[in-house]
Structure formats: C-alpha cells, structure tokens
Coordinates of C-alpha atoms and ligand atoms in Angstrom, one line a residue:
X1 CA 68.7 55.3 -43.9
X2 CA 70.1 54.5 -47.3
X3 CA 71.9 57.2 -49.4
X4 CA 70.3 57.8 -52.8
X5 CA 72.1 59.1 -55.8
X6 CA 69.4 61.2 -57.6
X7 CA 71.3 61.0 -60.9
X8 CA 70.7 57.2 -61.0
X9 CA 67.1 56.9 -60.0
X10 CA 64.9 54.1 -61.4
X11 CA 62.5 55.5 -64.0
X12 CA 59.6 53.4 -62.8
X13 CA 59.0 52.1 -59.3
X14 CA 56.1 49.7 -58.7
X15 CA 54.9 48.7 -55.2
X16 CA 52.9 45.7 -53.8
X17 CA 51.5 47.3 -50.7
X18 CA 51.0 44.3 -48.4
X19 CA 50.4 44.0 -44.7
X20 CA 47.6 46.4 -43.9
X21 CA 45.5 43.7 -42.3
X22 CA 48.2 42.4 -40.1
X23 CA 49.2 45.9 -39.1
X24 CA 45.7 46.6 -37.9
X25 CA 45.2 43.2 -36.3
X26 CA 48.4 43.6 -34.3
X27 CA 46.7 46.7 -32.8
X28 CA 43.4 45.0 -32.1
X29 CA 41.7 46.9 -34.9
X30 CA 39.7 45.8 -37.9
X31 CA 41.5 45.2 -41.1
X32 CA 39.9 48.3 -42.6
X33 CA 41.7 50.5 -40.1
X34 CA 45.0 49.2 -41.6
X35 CA 43.8 50.1 -45.1
X36 CA 43.0 53.6 -44.0
X37 CA 46.6 53.9 -42.5
X38 CA 47.9 52.4 -45.7
X39 CA 46.3 55.2 -47.6
X40 CA 48.3 57.7 -45.5
X41 CA 51.5 55.8 -46.4
X42 CA 50.5 56.1 -50.1
X43 CA 50.6 59.9 -49.6
X44 CA 54.0 59.9 -47.9
X45 CA 55.6 57.6 -50.5
X46 CA 54.1 59.5 -53.4
X47 CA 55.4 62.8 -52.0
X48 CA 58.9 61.3 -51.5
X49 CA 59.0 59.8 -55.0
X50 CA 57.9 63.1 -56.5
X51 CA 60.5 65.1 -54.5
X52 CA 63.3 62.8 -55.6
X53 CA 62.2 63.0 -59.3
X54 CA 61.1 59.5 -60.0
X55 CA 59.0 59.7 -63.2
X56 CA 56.6 56.8 -62.7
X57 CA 55.2 55.2 -59.6
X58 CA 52.7 52.3 -59.9
X59 CA 50.8 51.0 -56.9
X60 CA 48.9 47.8 -56.5
X61 CA 45.8 49.2 -54.8
X62 CA 43.2 46.5 -55.6
X63 CA 43.8 43.2 -57.4
X64 CA 41.3 41.4 -59.6
X65 CA 41.4 38.6 -56.9
X66 CA 40.6 41.1 -54.1
X67 CA 36.9 41.1 -55.2
X68 CA 36.7 37.8 -53.4
X69 CA 37.5 39.3 -50.0
X70 CA 34.6 39.7 -47.5
X71 CA 32.1 42.2 -48.9
X72 CA 32.5 44.7 -46.0
X73 CA 36.3 44.8 -46.7
X74 CA 35.7 45.3 -50.4
X75 CA 33.2 48.1 -49.7
X76 CA 35.6 49.8 -47.3
X77 CA 38.4 49.7 -49.9
X78 CA 36.2 51.2 -52.5
X79 CA 35.0 53.9 -50.1
X80 CA 38.6 54.7 -49.2
X81 CA 39.5 55.0 -52.9
X82 CA 36.5 57.3 -53.4
X83 CA 37.4 59.5 -50.5
X84 CA 41.0 59.8 -51.5
X85 CA 40.2 60.6 -55.1
X86 CA 38.6 63.7 -53.7
X87 CA 40.9 64.5 -50.8
X88 CA 44.2 64.1 -52.7
X89 CA 43.2 66.4 -55.6
X90 CA 45.3 69.3 -54.3
X91 CA 48.2 67.0 -53.5
X92 CA 48.3 65.9 -57.1
X93 CA 47.7 69.3 -58.7
X94 CA 50.1 71.2 -56.4
X95 CA 52.8 68.6 -57.3
X96 CA 52.0 68.3 -61.0
X97 CA 51.3 64.6 -60.7
X98 CA 49.3 62.9 -63.4
X99 CA 47.0 60.2 -62.2
X100 CA 46.5 57.1 -64.3
X101 CA 44.9 53.7 -63.7
X102 CA 45.2 50.2 -65.0
X103 CA 43.1 47.1 -64.6
X104 CA 39.5 46.1 -65.4
X105 CA 38.2 49.5 -64.4
X106 CA 34.7 48.7 -65.7
X107 CA 34.3 46.4 -62.7
X108 CA 34.6 49.4 -60.3
X109 CA 31.3 50.8 -58.9
X110 CA 30.1 53.8 -60.9
X111 CA 30.9 56.3 -58.1
X112 CA 34.5 55.2 -58.0
X113 CA 34.9 55.1 -61.7
X114 CA 33.5 58.6 -62.2
X115 CA 35.8 60.1 -59.5
X116 CA 38.7 58.3 -61.0
X117 CA 38.0 59.5 -64.5
X118 CA 37.5 63.1 -63.3
X119 CA 40.8 63.2 -61.5
X120 CA 42.6 61.5 -64.4
X121 CA 41.2 64.1 -66.8
X122 CA 41.9 67.0 -64.4
X123 CA 45.6 65.9 -64.0
X124 CA 46.2 64.8 -67.6
X125 CA 48.4 67.8 -68.4
X126 CA 51.0 67.3 -65.7
X127 CA 54.3 65.7 -66.3
X128 CA 56.0 65.9 -62.8
X129 CA 55.3 62.2 -62.2
X130 CA 52.8 59.7 -63.3
X131 CA 51.0 57.9 -60.4
X132 CA 49.3 54.8 -61.7
X133 CA 46.8 53.0 -59.5
X134 CA 46.4 49.3 -60.3
X135 CA 42.7 48.7 -59.6
X136 CA 40.9 45.5 -60.3
X137 CA 44.2 44.6 -61.8
X138 CA 45.7 41.2 -62.6
X139 CA 48.7 40.7 -64.8
X140 CA 47.4 37.6 -66.5
X141 CA 44.0 39.2 -67.0
X142 CA 45.7 42.2 -68.7
X143 CA 47.6 39.9 -71.0
X144 CA 44.5 37.9 -71.8
X145 CA 42.6 41.1 -72.7
X146 CA 45.5 42.2 -74.9
X147 CA 45.7 38.9 -76.7
X148 CA 42.0 38.9 -77.3
X149 CA 42.4 42.3 -79.0
X150 CA 45.2 41.0 -81.2
X151 CA 43.2 37.9 -82.0
X152 CA 40.3 40.1 -83.1
X153 CA 42.6 42.1 -85.3
X154 CA 43.9 38.9 -86.9
X155 CA 40.4 37.6 -87.4
X156 CA 39.4 40.9 -89.1
X157 CA 42.4 40.7 -91.4
X158 CA 44.1 43.9 -90.1
X159 CA 47.0 42.1 -88.4
X160 CA 49.2 39.3 -89.8
X161 CA 50.1 36.7 -87.2
X162 CA 53.7 36.7 -88.4
X163 CA 53.8 40.5 -87.7
X164 CA 53.2 39.9 -84.0
X165 CA 56.2 40.6 -81.9
X166 CA 56.9 41.9 -78.3
X167 CA 56.1 45.5 -79.4
X168 CA 52.7 44.5 -80.8
X169 CA 51.6 43.0 -77.6
X170 CA 53.3 45.7 -75.5
X171 CA 51.3 48.3 -77.3
X172 CA 48.1 46.7 -76.0
X173 CA 49.2 46.7 -72.4
X174 CA 48.1 49.9 -70.5
X175 CA 50.7 49.1 -67.8
X176 CA 53.5 49.6 -70.3
X177 CA 52.4 53.3 -71.0
X178 CA 55.0 54.4 -68.5
X179 CA 57.6 51.9 -69.6
X180 CA 59.1 48.8 -67.9
X181 CA 59.4 48.5 -64.1
X182 CA 63.0 49.1 -62.9
X183 CA 62.3 48.5 -59.2
X184 CA 59.5 46.4 -57.7
X185 CA 59.0 46.7 -54.0
X186 CA 56.9 44.4 -51.9
X187 CA 56.2 45.1 -48.2
X188 CA 54.7 42.7 -45.7
X189 CA 57.3 39.9 -45.7
X190 CA 56.1 37.8 -48.5
X191 CA 58.4 37.2 -51.5
X192 CA 56.1 36.8 -54.5
X193 CA 54.8 38.8 -57.4
X194 CA 51.0 38.1 -56.9
X195 CA 50.1 38.6 -60.6
X196 CA 51.5 42.2 -60.6
X197 CA 52.9 43.6 -63.8
X198 CA 54.4 40.3 -65.1
X199 CA 55.3 41.8 -68.5
X200 CA 56.7 45.2 -67.3
X201 CA 58.5 43.7 -64.3
X202 CA 60.3 41.0 -66.4
X203 CA 63.7 42.6 -65.8
X204 CA 62.8 44.6 -62.6
X205 CA 65.1 44.5 -59.6
X206 CA 63.1 43.1 -56.7
X207 CA 63.1 44.5 -53.2
X208 CA 61.3 42.6 -50.4
X209 CA 60.9 44.1 -46.9
X210 CA 59.3 42.7 -43.8
X211 CA 57.9 46.2 -43.0
X212 CA 54.1 46.2 -43.1
X213 CA 52.7 48.8 -45.6
X214 CA 51.3 51.3 -43.1
X215 CA 54.8 51.5 -41.6
X216 CA 56.5 52.1 -45.0
X217 CA 57.4 55.8 -45.5
X218 CA 59.9 58.0 -47.2
X219 CA 62.9 56.5 -45.3
X220 CA 61.8 53.0 -46.3
X221 CA 61.7 54.2 -50.0
X222 CA 65.2 55.6 -49.7
X223 CA 66.4 52.3 -48.3
X224 CA 64.9 50.5 -51.3
X225 CA 66.4 52.9 -53.8
X226 CA 69.8 52.7 -52.1
X227 CA 69.7 48.9 -52.4
X228 CA 68.6 49.2 -56.0
X229 CA 71.6 51.4 -56.8
X230 CA 73.9 48.8 -55.4
X231 CA 72.7 46.2 -57.8
X232 CA 74.2 45.4 -61.2
X233 CA 71.5 45.1 -63.8
X234 CA 72.5 42.7 -66.6
X235 CA 69.4 42.2 -68.7
X236 CA 70.7 38.7 -69.6
X237 CA 74.0 40.1 -70.9
X238 CA 77.6 39.8 -69.6
X239 CA 78.8 42.6 -67.3
X240 CA 80.7 44.7 -69.9
X241 CA 77.7 45.0 -72.2
X242 CA 75.2 46.0 -69.6
X243 CA 75.6 49.8 -69.8
X244 CA 75.3 49.7 -73.6
X245 CA 72.2 47.6 -73.4
X246 CA 70.2 49.8 -71.0
X247 CA 69.0 52.5 -73.4
X248 CA 67.4 50.2 -76.0
X249 CA 65.9 48.0 -73.3
X250 CA 64.3 51.0 -71.7
X251 CA 62.6 51.6 -75.0
X252 CA 61.2 48.1 -74.9
X253 CA 63.5 46.1 -77.1
X254 CA 63.4 43.0 -74.9
X255 CA 64.5 40.6 -77.6
X256 CA 68.1 42.0 -77.3
X257 CA 68.4 40.5 -73.8
X258 CA 67.0 37.0 -74.4
Ligands
LIG1 C1 47.2 44.3 -49.0 O1 47.3 44.2 -47.6 C2 46.6 45.6 -49.4 C3 45.5 45.8 -50.1 C4 44.7 44.6 -50.6 C5 44.9 47.1 -50.4 C6 45.9 48.2 -50.6 C7 45.2 49.5 -50.3 C8 45.8 50.6 -49.7 C9 47.2 50.7 -49.3 C10 44.9 51.7 -49.3 C11 44.1 52.4 -50.4 C12 44.9 53.0 -51.5 C13 44.5 54.1 -52.1 C14 45.2 54.5 -53.3 C15 43.5 55.1 -51.5 P1 46.5 43.0 -46.9 O2 45.1 43.5 -46.5 O3 46.5 41.8 -47.8 O4 47.4 42.8 -45.7 P2 47.6 41.4 -44.9 O5 48.5 40.5 -45.8 O6 48.3 41.8 -43.6 O7 46.3 40.7 -44.7

C-alpha cells in the first residue's frame, strides 16, 4: 500500500468508475449486480477521501451516453441511485459531506431528481468535503450548454465577445465549482477520458489502474495518491517555476501555463 503525505493531498480527485459489468460477468452475475457492488465501493472511497481530508471528490456515476444502454440496465442504475440517495443520508451528514451534482439533471426521472435535490439541500451547509456526482454528464455537452449561455448573453448585448476569456467560460461550468481536477483516476484497465471533465482535468495527473471498480477501495485510493505525490506537476512551465505557478493555477488562471 502506498504511503500518503496528508500535507500534500490533491484538492480535487475525480474518478471514472469503470469495470462493474466485467466484475459481475466474471462471477456469472448480471451487470446490475456489479453496479450494486460498485455503489459499496463508492461508500468506501468516499469515507477514505473524507478521513484523509481531500476537499473535493467527483464521481462519474452516469454519463450522457449511458442512456443508450439496455433499458433494464438504465433502470437499475437509476433505482440504485434513488436507493443510495436515501440510504447514504447519515453517512453524508455524520461526516459533514456536501452533496453536489453536475450534468443534464433535467433528464433524470422525477423521483431521482427530487431525492437528489433534497439531499443536496439538506447537506448544503457542510464543508467537510464536497462529493459531486456526475449524472447524465458529458464534458462536451457541458461546454456546449455553457457556450449557448454565453451566446445568448452576447445576443442580448450584456456580454462583449472581446470580453470572453477562460474565466468567463469557466464561470458557466458547474464542474468548476470545486476547482480544477488535480488527480483523475480511471479503473477497469482502459486508458481514456470518456468525455469526463475535459476543462477541469486539462492539467490533471492521470492514474489508470486495471482494478475493476467494485474491487477499488481505500487502499487503492492510497496507492493512487501515493503515485500522484511522486509526480512533478509542471503546468507547461520549466521545473524551477512549477512551485510558484501552482497557486495562481489553482485559482483558475490557465493562461499562465499555455
Ligand atoms: C461503468 O462500468 C460504470 C457505470 C456506467 C456506472 C457507475 C455506477 C456506480 C459505480 C454505482 C452507482 C453509483 C452511485 C453513486 C449510487 P461498466 O458497466 O461500463 O463496466 P464494464 O466496462 O465492465 O462493462
């Protein structure tokens, strides 16, 4: 197990939780069984991140493209979400975790949206950690929605095209509410981003593991954090300037690094 220096933790960890289906199929079970075990892994990892003091954890729970999976799998994922939005209430409140969500949430069935909104409202006051669920989320879709908003402001005369910079766009991206991603983890052996947080993860360190998501637990998170702490983050600069560059970059001044 990797050693973690708690004084140098990433401020924002994002996870692509892949491999539930394969995990279940390897055990002769339906894919939905893997999703249920995947939800248990969510609890373990959330607890471990909170205990360590990571301020923001964002999980890719349902992509915009996942709507095209077989209807029974989509239904099972929505049911699982609904269940967990009730069963995990004490876990969130006891640990002072604020729940947030990004994505085209209006596409979720009403029962899921209502439970989500209730738990977000009931945990809004906490600042122990922000847990963001990406639901019906796609990074390109998020950027398209943001650009449409900016285009409407330009059309109405309240925004000058020449005034648009990185910060203008960033302000329209809900995924940037908790800042840029420092560490992006993907389980399940694939090495791709799958439309997850393209803006926020632009300078993220990437950690890919063959472990399937239901097998990923606290120890796997420590390994990923330990690997992260052995990286040198440069943000497009030369080594000596890296430390000086981190603070402004963390506040979103991406231009400095280009
Ligand atoms: C990808 O594995 C995983 C998903 C599409 C769903 C992720 C959902 C969970 C971990 C559980 C629900 C979460 C909450 C917050 C209650 P896959 O099915 O694509 O796996 P495969 O690549 O093996 O087919």
